[in-house]
Coordinates of C-alpha atoms in Angstrom, one line a residue:
Chain A
M1 CA 90.8 131.4 36.2
R2 CA 90.3 134.7 37.5
R3 CA 89.1 133.0 40.9
L4 CA 92.9 131.1 40.5
A5 CA 94.5 134.5 39.9
V6 CA 93.0 136.0 42.5
V7 CA 93.9 133.5 45.7
A8 CA 97.3 133.0 43.7
L9 CA 97.7 137.4 44.3
L10 CA 96.6 136.8 47.8
A11 CA 99.3 134.4 48.8
L12 CA 102.2 135.8 47.4
A13 CA 100.7 139.2 49.6
F14 CA 101.7 137.3 52.5
P15 CA 104.5 135.3 52.3
A16 CA 107.7 134.2 55.2
A17 CA 109.4 137.7 56.6
A18 CA 112.9 137.1 57.2
F19 CA 115.4 140.1 57.8
A20 CA 119.3 141.5 57.7
H21 CA 119.3 143.4 60.5
A22 CA 118.7 142.0 64.1
S23 CA 115.6 143.5 66.3
L24 CA 115.2 143.8 69.4
Q25 CA 111.9 141.6 70.8
H26 CA 111.4 141.5 74.6
T27 CA 113.7 143.3 77.1
G28 CA 113.6 142.8 81.0
P29 CA 112.4 145.0 82.7
S30 CA 110.6 146.0 80.0
Y31 CA 110.1 149.6 78.2
R32 CA 109.3 151.5 81.2
E33 CA 108.1 149.7 83.3
R34 CA 107.3 150.3 87.6
L35 CA 109.1 147.7 89.8
Q36 CA 108.0 146.7 93.2
T37 CA 111.3 144.2 93.8
A38 CA 115.0 145.4 92.6
P39 CA 116.0 143.4 89.6
R40 CA 119.0 140.8 89.9
R41 CA 119.5 141.6 85.5
V42 CA 118.8 143.0 83.0
W43 CA 118.6 141.3 79.4
L44 CA 117.9 142.1 76.1
D45 CA 116.0 139.4 73.6
F46 CA 117.1 139.6 70.3
D47 CA 115.4 138.3 66.6
Q48 CA 119.0 136.7 65.4
T49 CA 122.4 135.9 66.8
V50 CA 124.3 139.3 67.9
K51 CA 127.7 139.4 69.4
A52 CA 127.7 141.3 73.2
L53 CA 130.9 143.3 74.0
P54 CA 132.0 143.9 78.0
N55 CA 130.0 147.3 77.8
S56 CA 127.2 146.2 75.5
I57 CA 124.8 146.7 78.7
Q58 CA 125.3 149.9 81.1
V59 CA 122.9 151.0 83.4
Y60 CA 122.6 154.3 85.0
S61 CA 120.6 155.4 88.1
S62 CA 119.4 159.2 88.1
R63 CA 122.6 160.0 88.8
G64 CA 124.0 159.0 86.6
D65 CA 126.2 155.9 88.4
V66 CA 126.7 152.8 86.1
V67 CA 124.9 149.9 88.6
S68 CA 125.7 146.9 86.1
L69 CA 128.4 144.7 85.6
P70 CA 129.5 143.8 82.1
A71 CA 128.0 141.8 79.5
R72 CA 128.1 139.2 78.3
N73 CA 125.6 136.5 75.2
E74 CA 123.8 133.8 77.3
K75 CA 124.5 130.3 75.8
N76 CA 121.8 131.0 73.2
A77 CA 123.6 134.1 71.4
D78 CA 120.1 135.8 70.5
Y79 CA 120.4 136.3 74.6
V80 CA 122.4 139.1 76.0
S81 CA 122.5 140.0 79.5
A82 CA 124.3 142.0 81.9
Q83 CA 124.0 141.3 86.3
L84 CA 123.3 144.7 88.3
R85 CA 125.9 145.6 91.5
R86 CA 123.8 145.3 93.8
S87 CA 119.9 144.9 94.6
L88 CA 119.3 148.6 93.0
P89 CA 117.2 150.8 95.8
R90 CA 114.3 153.1 94.7
D91 CA 115.0 155.2 91.8
A92 CA 114.5 155.3 87.8
Y93 CA 116.7 153.9 85.9
T94 CA 118.2 154.1 82.2
V95 CA 119.4 151.1 79.9
R96 CA 121.7 151.6 77.3
W97 CA 122.8 149.4 75.1
H98 CA 124.3 148.3 71.6
V99 CA 125.2 145.1 70.2
I100 CA 126.9 143.9 67.2
S101 CA 124.6 142.3 64.7
S102 CA 125.3 139.4 62.5
D103 CA 124.9 141.9 59.4
G104 CA 128.6 143.7 61.0
H105 CA 126.1 147.0 62.0
V106 CA 126.3 148.3 65.4
I107 CA 122.8 148.4 66.6
S108 CA 122.0 150.7 69.8
G109 CA 119.1 151.4 71.7
L110 CA 117.9 152.6 75.7
F111 CA 114.9 152.4 77.6
T112 CA 114.2 153.0 81.2
F113 CA 112.6 151.2 84.0
G114 CA 111.6 152.9 87.8
V115 CA 111.5 150.6 91.0
R116 CA 108.9 151.8 92.9
T117 CA 109.0 154.7 91.3
P118 CA 107.4 155.6 87.1
A119 CA 110.3 155.0 84.8
P120 CA 110.6 158.4 82.7
P121 CA 110.3 158.3 79.0
P122 CA 113.0 157.8 76.9
T123 CA 113.6 161.3 76.0
E124 CA 114.5 161.9 79.7
A125 CA 116.4 158.9 80.4
Y126 CA 120.0 160.1 82.3
G127 CA 122.4 161.0 79.1
A128 CA 119.6 162.9 77.0
S129 CA 120.0 167.0 76.1
G130 CA 117.1 168.9 75.4
P131 CA 115.7 170.4 72.2
T132 CA 118.7 172.6 70.6
R133 CA 118.3 175.2 68.4
T134 CA 118.1 173.6 65.3
E135 CA 115.4 171.4 66.8
H136 CA 113.4 174.9 67.3
V137 CA 113.7 176.0 63.7
V138 CA 112.7 172.4 62.6
R139 CA 109.7 173.2 65.0
W140 CA 108.8 176.3 63.6
L141 CA 109.6 174.9 60.2
Y142 CA 106.7 172.3 61.0
F143 CA 104.5 175.4 62.4
L144 CA 104.5 177.3 59.0
S145 CA 103.9 174.0 56.6
L146 CA 101.0 173.2 58.4
A147 CA 99.7 176.0 58.0
L148 CA 100.4 176.1 54.8
F149 CA 98.4 173.1 54.3
V150 CA 95.7 172.5 56.6
G151 CA 95.4 176.7 57.0
G152 CA 95.5 176.6 53.3
I153 CA 92.8 173.7 52.9
G154 CA 90.9 175.7 55.4
F155 CA 90.4 178.7 52.9
R156 CA 89.2 176.6 50.0
V157 CA 86.4 175.3 53.3
L158 CA 85.3 178.4 55.2
V159 CA 86.0 181.9 52.2
V160 CA 86.2 180.2 49.2
R161 CA 84.2 177.1 48.6
G162 CA 83.8 177.1 44.5
P163 CA 86.2 177.0 41.5
L164 CA 88.7 179.3 41.2
P165 CA 90.4 180.8 38.2
P166 CA 93.0 177.8 36.7
R167 CA 95.8 179.8 37.2
A168 CA 94.6 180.5 40.5
E169 CA 93.5 176.7 41.0
K170 CA 97.0 175.7 40.1
R171 CA 98.5 177.8 42.3
F172 CA 96.7 177.6 45.4
Y173 CA 97.2 172.8 45.3
A174 CA 100.9 174.2 44.2
L175 CA 101.2 175.7 47.9
T176 CA 99.1 173.2 49.7
A177 CA 100.9 170.5 48.4
I178 CA 104.1 171.6 48.9
G179 CA 102.8 172.4 53.0
A180 CA 101.9 168.4 52.5
L181 CA 105.1 167.2 51.8
A182 CA 106.4 170.4 54.3
T183 CA 104.4 168.8 57.0
L184 CA 105.6 164.9 56.5
N185 CA 109.3 165.8 55.7
V186 CA 109.6 168.1 58.8
G187 CA 107.6 165.6 61.3
I188 CA 110.1 163.2 60.1
A189 CA 113.0 164.9 60.7
A190 CA 111.9 166.7 64.0
F191 CA 111.2 162.9 65.0
V192 CA 114.6 162.1 64.3
L193 CA 116.6 164.8 66.4
R194 CA 114.3 164.1 69.1
A195 CA 115.6 160.3 69.4
E196 CA 119.4 161.4 69.0
D197 CA 118.8 164.1 71.5
A198 CA 117.9 160.7 73.3
L199 CA 120.2 158.4 72.2
Q200 CA 123.3 160.5 72.1
L201 CA 124.5 159.4 69.5
P202 CA 126.7 160.3 66.5
F203 CA 125.0 160.2 62.9
S204 CA 126.1 157.3 61.6
R205 CA 125.7 155.0 64.7
L206 CA 122.3 156.8 65.3
L207 CA 121.0 155.7 61.6
Y208 CA 121.3 152.2 63.2
G209 CA 119.7 153.7 66.4
D210 CA 116.8 151.2 67.9
L211 CA 113.6 154.3 67.9
S212 CA 111.1 151.4 69.0
A213 CA 111.5 152.6 72.8
I214 CA 110.8 156.2 71.9
V215 CA 108.4 155.2 69.4
G216 CA 105.7 153.0 71.3
G217 CA 107.6 154.7 74.9
T218 CA 106.7 158.5 74.4
R219 CA 103.6 160.3 74.4
F220 CA 105.9 162.5 71.4
G221 CA 106.7 159.1 70.0
Q222 CA 103.0 158.1 69.3
A223 CA 101.9 161.6 68.1
F224 CA 104.4 161.4 64.7
V225 CA 102.9 157.3 64.0
A226 CA 99.2 158.4 64.3
M227 CA 100.1 162.3 62.6
T228 CA 102.8 160.4 60.0
L229 CA 99.8 157.9 59.0
G230 CA 97.3 160.7 59.3
F231 CA 98.8 163.5 56.8
A232 CA 99.9 161.0 54.3
L233 CA 95.8 160.6 53.9
V234 CA 95.2 163.8 53.9
T235 CA 97.9 164.3 51.7
A236 CA 96.2 161.0 49.4
L237 CA 92.7 163.6 49.8
L238 CA 95.1 167.1 48.6
F239 CA 95.9 164.6 45.7
L240 CA 92.4 163.1 44.3
S241 CA 90.8 166.7 44.8
W242 CA 92.9 168.1 42.3
L243 CA 92.8 164.9 39.6
T244 CA 89.8 165.0 39.7
D245 CA 88.5 168.4 39.8
R246 CA 86.2 167.7 42.6
T247 CA 86.3 170.3 45.9
V248 CA 84.3 167.9 47.6
F249 CA 87.6 166.0 48.9
L250 CA 88.9 168.9 50.4
L251 CA 86.0 169.0 53.8
P252 CA 87.2 166.0 54.8
A253 CA 90.8 166.8 54.1
F254 CA 90.9 169.6 56.3
L255 CA 88.5 168.0 59.3
L256 CA 91.2 165.4 59.3
G257 CA 93.5 168.1 58.9
L258 CA 93.0 169.7 61.7
G259 CA 92.0 166.2 63.6
F260 CA 95.2 165.1 63.3
A261 CA 96.9 168.4 64.3
S262 CA 95.7 167.5 68.1
G263 CA 98.4 165.5 68.1
L264 CA 100.8 167.9 69.1
S265 CA 98.4 169.3 71.8
L266 CA 98.0 165.4 73.0
S267 CA 102.0 165.3 73.3
G268 CA 103.0 169.0 74.6
H269 CA 103.0 170.4 77.6
S270 CA 99.4 170.5 77.6
A271 CA 99.0 167.2 77.9
A272 CA 102.5 166.5 79.9
D273 CA 102.3 169.2 82.7
A274 CA 101.7 169.0 86.0
G275 CA 98.2 170.8 86.0
A276 CA 97.2 169.1 82.5
S277 CA 93.3 168.2 81.4
W278 CA 91.2 167.5 78.6
K279 CA 90.7 171.3 79.6
S280 CA 94.5 172.3 78.9
E281 CA 94.8 169.8 75.9
L282 CA 91.4 171.3 73.7
A283 CA 92.9 175.0 74.9
D284 CA 96.1 174.0 73.0
W285 CA 94.4 172.4 69.8
V286 CA 92.1 175.7 69.0
H287 CA 95.0 177.7 69.6
L288 CA 97.1 175.9 67.0
S289 CA 94.1 175.3 64.6
A290 CA 93.0 178.5 65.2
A291 CA 96.5 180.0 64.0
C292 CA 97.0 177.9 61.0
I293 CA 93.7 178.5 59.1
W294 CA 94.6 181.8 59.8
I295 CA 98.4 182.0 58.8
G296 CA 96.9 179.4 56.0
G297 CA 94.2 181.7 54.7
L298 CA 96.9 185.0 54.9
V299 CA 98.9 183.4 52.5
Q300 CA 96.5 182.2 50.0
L301 CA 94.7 185.4 50.4
A302 CA 97.7 187.4 49.2
V303 CA 99.8 184.9 47.4
V304 CA 96.5 183.0 45.4
V305 CA 93.0 185.1 45.3
L306 CA 94.3 188.6 45.2
P307 CA 97.2 188.4 42.2
L308 CA 95.5 186.2 40.6
A309 CA 91.1 185.8 41.0
P310 CA 89.9 189.8 40.2
D311 CA 86.7 188.8 40.3
L312 CA 86.7 186.9 43.7
R313 CA 89.0 189.5 45.4
R314 CA 86.4 191.7 46.9
S315 CA 83.9 188.7 48.1
A316 CA 87.2 186.6 49.4
F317 CA 89.2 189.2 51.0
L318 CA 85.2 190.2 53.2
R319 CA 84.4 186.7 53.8
F320 CA 88.4 185.9 55.1
S321 CA 88.1 188.7 57.7
S322 CA 85.1 188.1 58.9
V323 CA 86.2 184.2 59.7
A324 CA 89.5 186.2 60.9
T325 CA 88.1 187.7 63.7
V326 CA 86.6 184.5 64.7
L327 CA 90.1 182.8 64.7
V328 CA 92.2 185.5 66.7
A329 CA 89.2 185.9 69.2
L330 CA 90.2 182.1 69.6
L331 CA 93.9 182.4 69.7
I332 CA 93.4 185.2 72.3
A333 CA 91.4 182.9 74.8
A334 CA 92.9 179.9 74.1
G335 CA 96.6 182.0 74.2
T336 CA 95.0 183.5 77.4
Y337 CA 93.6 180.6 79.1
L338 CA 97.3 179.0 78.6
S339 CA 99.3 181.3 79.9
I340 CA 97.8 181.3 83.1
L341 CA 97.2 178.2 83.3
R342 CA 101.8 177.5 82.7
L343 CA 102.8 180.7 84.2
P344 CA 99.9 180.5 87.6
H345 CA 102.0 184.0 89.1
V346 CA 102.4 187.3 87.1
H347 CA 106.2 187.7 88.0
D348 CA 106.9 184.0 86.7
L349 CA 107.2 186.3 83.0
W350 CA 109.7 188.2 83.8
T351 CA 111.3 185.6 86.6
T352 CA 111.8 182.8 84.4
G353 CA 113.1 181.2 80.5
Y354 CA 109.7 180.2 79.7
G355 CA 107.9 183.8 81.0
H356 CA 110.6 185.5 78.9
V357 CA 110.0 184.1 75.7
L358 CA 105.8 184.2 76.2
L359 CA 107.0 188.4 76.9
V360 CA 108.6 188.2 72.9
K361 CA 105.4 186.1 71.7
L362 CA 103.1 188.5 72.8
G363 CA 105.2 191.4 71.5
L364 CA 105.5 189.8 67.9
V365 CA 101.6 188.6 68.6
A366 CA 100.6 192.4 69.0
L367 CA 102.6 193.1 66.2
A368 CA 100.3 191.0 63.5
L369 CA 97.5 192.0 65.3
A370 CA 98.2 195.4 65.1
W371 CA 98.5 195.3 61.2
G372 CA 95.7 192.4 60.9
G373 CA 93.6 195.1 63.4
I374 CA 94.6 198.3 60.3
H375 CA 93.1 195.3 57.9
R376 CA 89.9 195.8 59.4
L377 CA 89.0 199.1 60.3
V378 CA 90.8 200.5 57.2
A379 CA 91.0 198.4 54.1
V380 CA 87.8 196.4 54.8
P381 CA 85.1 199.0 55.0
A382 CA 87.7 200.7 52.0
V383 CA 87.1 197.4 49.8
A384 CA 82.9 197.0 51.0
R385 CA 82.9 201.1 49.6
G386 CA 84.1 199.5 46.5
G387 CA 87.6 200.6 46.4
E388 CA 89.3 198.8 43.5
G389 CA 92.4 200.5 43.9
L390 CA 93.5 199.0 47.4
F391 CA 93.9 195.8 45.6
A392 CA 97.3 197.0 44.4
R393 CA 99.0 197.1 47.8
L394 CA 96.9 194.9 49.0
P395 CA 98.7 191.4 48.6
R396 CA 102.0 192.9 49.7
S397 CA 100.0 194.3 52.7
V398 CA 98.8 191.0 53.6
L399 CA 101.6 189.1 52.9
G400 CA 103.5 191.7 55.8
E401 CA 100.5 190.4 58.4
S402 CA 101.8 186.8 57.8
F403 CA 105.2 187.5 57.6
A404 CA 104.4 189.0 61.3
A405 CA 102.3 186.1 62.6
M406 CA 105.2 183.1 60.9
A407 CA 107.5 184.9 63.6
V408 CA 104.9 184.5 65.9
L409 CA 104.9 180.5 65.4
L410 CA 109.2 181.2 65.5
A411 CA 108.5 182.3 69.5
A412 CA 105.8 179.3 70.2
A413 CA 108.1 176.8 68.8
I414 CA 110.7 177.6 71.4
L415 CA 108.2 178.4 73.6
V416 CA 106.7 173.9 73.0
D417 CA 110.8 173.0 73.3
S418 CA 111.2 174.9 76.9
R419 CA 109.9 173.7 80.3
P420 CA 107.3 176.0 82.0
P421 CA 108.4 177.0 85.6
P422 CA 107.2 173.9 87.9
R423 CA 103.5 174.4 89.8
V424 CA 104.8 173.9 93.7
P425 CA 101.7 172.5 95.2
A426 CA 101.4 173.3 99.0
Q427 CA 103.0 170.7 100.4
T428 CA 105.0 169.8 103.5
E429 CA 108.1 169.1 105.2
L430 CA 107.8 165.6 105.2
S431 CA 106.0 165.1 102.0
R432 CA 108.5 166.9 100.3
K433 CA 111.1 165.3 102.1
A434 CA 108.9 161.8 100.5
S435 CA 108.1 163.3 97.3
T436 CA 109.5 160.6 94.5
F437 CA 111.5 161.3 90.6
E438 CA 108.3 164.0 89.9
T439 CA 110.5 166.2 92.5
K440 CA 114.3 164.8 91.9
T441 CA 113.9 165.3 88.0
F442 CA 116.5 164.2 86.5
V443 CA 119.0 166.6 86.7
S444 CA 120.5 165.4 83.0
R445 CA 119.6 167.6 80.9
S446 CA 122.9 169.4 81.9
T447 CA 125.0 166.7 82.1
P448 CA 127.5 165.7 79.6
F449 CA 126.8 164.2 76.5
F450 CA 127.6 160.5 75.9
R451 CA 129.1 160.9 73.0
T452 CA 132.3 159.2 73.5
E453 CA 131.5 156.5 76.4
A454 CA 128.3 154.5 74.4
G455 CA 130.7 152.9 71.8
P456 CA 131.7 149.7 71.1
Chain B
M1 CA 102.2 141.9 49.8
F2 CA 104.8 145.2 48.0
A3 CA 105.9 142.3 46.1
T4 CA 102.9 140.9 45.0
G5 CA 101.9 145.0 44.5
F6 CA 105.2 144.8 41.9
L7 CA 103.8 142.1 40.2
V8 CA 101.0 143.0 39.9
L9 CA 102.9 146.1 38.3
G10 CA 104.9 144.5 36.2
L11 CA 102.1 142.3 34.5
C12 CA 100.4 145.3 33.8
Q13 CA 103.5 147.6 31.4
F14 CA 103.6 144.0 30.3
G15 CA 100.1 143.9 29.0
E16 CA 100.0 147.4 27.8
A17 CA 103.5 146.3 26.2
I18 CA 102.6 143.6 24.2
V19 CA 98.8 144.5 23.1
G20 CA 99.9 148.3 22.9
T21 CA 99.0 151.6 24.2
E22 CA 95.5 152.3 22.1
V23 CA 94.3 148.1 22.6
W24 CA 94.8 147.8 26.7
R25 CA 93.3 151.5 26.5
R26 CA 90.3 150.3 25.0
R27 CA 88.9 150.2 28.7
A28 CA 89.2 153.2 30.0
W29 CA 89.8 151.9 33.6
R30 CA 93.1 150.1 32.3
A31 CA 94.5 153.1 31.7
Y32 CA 94.4 154.2 35.7
L33 CA 95.1 150.8 36.9
W34 CA 98.8 150.4 37.0
P35 CA 99.2 154.2 38.5
S36 CA 96.6 153.8 40.5
V37 CA 98.2 150.7 42.2
F38 CA 101.1 152.4 42.6
F39 CA 100.1 155.3 44.5
L40 CA 98.5 153.2 46.7
M41 CA 101.8 151.6 47.5
G42 CA 103.3 154.8 48.6
V43 CA 100.2 155.7 50.8
L44 CA 100.6 152.0 52.2
M45 CA 104.4 152.5 52.4
W46 CA 103.4 155.0 55.4
P47 CA 102.6 152.5 58.1
V48 CA 105.6 150.4 57.1
M49 CA 107.3 153.8 58.3
T50 CA 106.0 154.5 61.3
F51 CA 105.8 150.9 62.6
F52 CA 108.6 149.7 61.3
T53 CA 111.4 151.5 63.7
N54 CA 113.8 148.9 64.9
S55 CA 116.5 151.7 63.1
T56 CA 116.5 154.8 61.9
I57 CA 117.8 153.9 58.4
H58 CA 115.5 151.8 57.5
M59 CA 112.9 154.3 59.2
L60 CA 113.9 157.0 56.5
A61 CA 114.2 154.4 53.6
H62 CA 110.6 153.5 53.7
G63 CA 110.1 157.6 54.6
T64 CA 112.0 157.8 51.0
W65 CA 110.1 155.0 49.2
A66 CA 106.8 156.3 50.6
E67 CA 107.3 159.5 48.6
V68 CA 108.6 158.2 45.8
L69 CA 105.6 156.2 45.0
M70 CA 103.1 158.4 46.2
I71 CA 104.5 161.4 43.7
A72 CA 105.5 159.0 40.9
G73 CA 101.7 157.5 40.6
A74 CA 100.8 160.7 40.9
T75 CA 102.4 162.2 38.0
E76 CA 100.9 159.7 36.2
L77 CA 97.6 159.3 37.4
A78 CA 97.7 163.0 36.5
L79 CA 98.9 162.5 33.0
V80 CA 96.4 159.8 32.0
R81 CA 93.9 161.9 33.4
G82 CA 95.0 164.8 31.2
K83 CA 96.0 167.4 33.9
L84 CA 100.1 167.2 33.4
S85 CA 100.0 167.2 29.1
S86 CA 104.3 167.4 28.5
P87 CA 105.7 163.8 28.6
W88 CA 108.2 164.6 30.5
W89 CA 106.8 164.3 33.2
R90 CA 107.2 161.1 33.1
L91 CA 111.1 162.3 34.7
M92 CA 109.3 162.3 38.0
T93 CA 109.1 158.8 37.8
A94 CA 112.4 158.1 36.2
L95 CA 113.7 159.8 39.4
A96 CA 111.1 158.3 41.7
F97 CA 113.5 155.2 40.8
A98 CA 117.0 156.5 40.8
V99 CA 115.8 157.9 44.3
S100 CA 114.5 154.7 45.7
G101 CA 117.3 152.7 43.9
S102 CA 119.8 155.4 46.0
A103 CA 118.2 154.5 49.2
F104 CA 118.6 151.0 48.5
L105 CA 122.6 151.6 47.8
I106 CA 123.0 153.9 51.2
H107 CA 120.9 151.3 53.6
E108 CA 123.4 149.0 52.2
Q109 CA 126.6 149.2 53.8
N110 CA 128.0 145.7 53.4
G111 CA 129.9 144.3 50.0
W112 CA 127.5 142.2 47.6
F113 CA 128.1 139.0 48.5
F114 CA 128.3 139.6 52.5
Q115 CA 125.7 137.5 53.1
R116 CA 121.7 136.9 51.2
S117 CA 120.6 140.5 51.8
S118 CA 123.8 142.4 50.9
F119 CA 123.4 141.0 48.1
L120 CA 119.5 141.0 47.0
H121 CA 120.0 144.8 48.5
H122 CA 122.6 145.5 46.0
A123 CA 120.6 143.9 42.8
M124 CA 117.5 146.3 44.2
G125 CA 119.5 149.4 44.3
W126 CA 120.7 148.5 40.8
T127 CA 118.2 147.3 39.4
L128 CA 116.2 150.3 39.7
F129 CA 118.9 152.7 38.5
G130 CA 118.4 150.4 35.2
A131 CA 114.7 150.7 35.8
A132 CA 115.4 155.1 35.4
I133 CA 117.1 154.8 32.6
V134 CA 115.2 152.9 30.9
L135 CA 111.9 155.0 32.0
L136 CA 114.0 158.0 30.3
A137 CA 114.6 156.0 27.2
R138 CA 110.8 155.9 27.2
C139 CA 110.5 159.6 27.3
I140 CA 112.2 159.6 24.6
R141 CA 110.7 156.8 22.4
P142 CA 107.0 156.4 23.7
R143 CA 105.9 153.9 21.8
S144 CA 109.1 151.4 22.1
V145 CA 107.9 148.0 22.2
A146 CA 111.6 147.1 23.9
T147 CA 111.4 149.7 26.3
G148 CA 107.8 149.2 27.1
S149 CA 108.6 145.3 27.9
A150 CA 112.1 146.2 29.7
F151 CA 109.9 148.5 31.8
A152 CA 107.7 145.9 32.3
L153 CA 110.7 143.6 33.1
T154 CA 112.8 144.9 36.9
F155 CA 109.6 145.4 37.8
V156 CA 109.4 141.5 38.2
V157 CA 112.4 141.2 38.8
I158 CA 112.1 143.8 41.7
A159 CA 109.4 141.8 43.1
V160 CA 110.7 138.4 42.4
M161 CA 113.9 139.9 44.5
L162 CA 111.4 141.3 46.9
Y163 CA 109.6 137.7 47.5
C164 CA 113.3 136.1 48.7
D165 CA 114.3 136.3 51.9
R166 CA 116.6 138.9 52.8
D167 CA 118.3 137.0 55.8
L168 CA 122.0 136.3 56.7
A169 CA 122.4 132.9 54.7
P170 CA 125.0 132.8 52.7
V171 CA 125.8 133.8 49.0
F172 CA 127.8 131.8 47.0
G173 CA 129.8 130.8 50.2
H174 CA 129.9 131.9 53.7
L175 CA 132.6 134.4 52.6
S176 CA 132.2 136.4 55.8
P177 CA 133.3 135.4 59.1
I178 CA 131.5 138.5 60.6
A179 CA 128.6 137.3 58.9
G180 CA 127.9 134.7 61.7
A181 CA 126.2 131.6 61.3
P182 CA 123.3 130.7 58.4
H183 CA 120.6 130.1 60.1
R184 CA 119.0 127.9 58.2

């Protein structure tokens, strides 16, 4: 009987699926395909009937010229295709499409391909805009939530390993849980905003925008998938630790959290820009991880241990001070390496926009380090000597240091969204003329939006 | 898979409602059974969210379901374990149902009879809202067999609706000319 029930449940667990909205199954050319010969048409294959409009497929050259003819349904109404104007020259092309699904929704998407040249990622397609101020803020919130989440767990693993008093324990889990939920939700918001930049659709149309090209065709999308899944798992481990009162779950949670945070390093400047190598990716990850543990630890110290765990605050403060010294050393070493890599000339600091933001960041870093230095040089010896009176003022001062460090994260968020000055290798005039997409990079970042053109 | 998860949840709830909480919990693991399934379904919803990206609205809806399933499962587990004591924490599960119902209704922009998927999305959305109201009643009368059975029934109904193909087939005749030809 039990076997029968198990078999029945397994059979029910894998039913055939059918969905209401049309989904794009295949395209020709495929996402980011590099073709040796120019295609004669662009086609889209959906999983069900769709209705094509004359401007359902529009193919743009890297200069913004439309090179496609009006689109139409094929005999099989699952297919939509558009002939191309002429034999396409060597260039990178952007396909923006939208069709009416059988359920009445207008679904839209984009992808890129290259003719004898690499295709750019969809986030750099023709018409895509660069990061906005909202995205700077969202990225900053992402860094903050990561610090609260991974840095908070790191504090328990590296600084206070044993049990905390009940109220402190409750507050520790509350803060890290807020960090976990914020990490997941802000990550989703960041991804949707980036997709909006690429698709250039008004919000109501963006809801039915096809994101598969961005998820599968960009490092950013792949990092989003890995980090979302990873942080959901870390959240589950954090919950198990709270539920069972076993801090043993925190170590794997911390290690996994640090591991999945590398998604940012593997999809950012350190991985994608000229001069990127495993060393730059590693340095970026060390930089980010050290900052998260430092800031998360400061918050835990100021909000959890100092006010709610009087028996532990002396040992925790001294131990955190030692850990923070190592973290700051790592932070500075990795940051210096990355700065030299991205700004090879000192004058880049005051001649480029990226350099300006970096200068602001360095100023804020100096402030945070000075604050930390006072704690290290004044507060630590006093606490070590047994000065209890200091603990009345210390939480506010530690919180102040963490706010200074959070301001550094805001500058870091803007820096990540900015483009470092291009590294110009020694080139002959001939090779410069022959250079392809890399040096012709889309000028579309400054081109007008497509909000009115993309409608059916 | 999620339909089966809901079916398991419904059967567990029915079992508890029929035999009573005391008998159901004579074996300690049974108390953890349905909250664990709930929490696990939340964790497993994340892969669906990240790999089901053919529209933003589906991605956001699955993300919402993943979160509320995890939060509701976590709250129920904490209540069973004794980490949380106030029965009002069950309102978190009611809230999860209300949010899930809203996600279904917001995501479906066509009317009830546009096509089968529209009908099912509306039906699921309102059933989940109904479940949220039942949970509110359960907070007030936790030992009531009627509210326990009604709660279990909503899970089974949702499971049945999830098993149905949510496709373009007509519901009670093909009412919309835009809906296109049914493909089966």
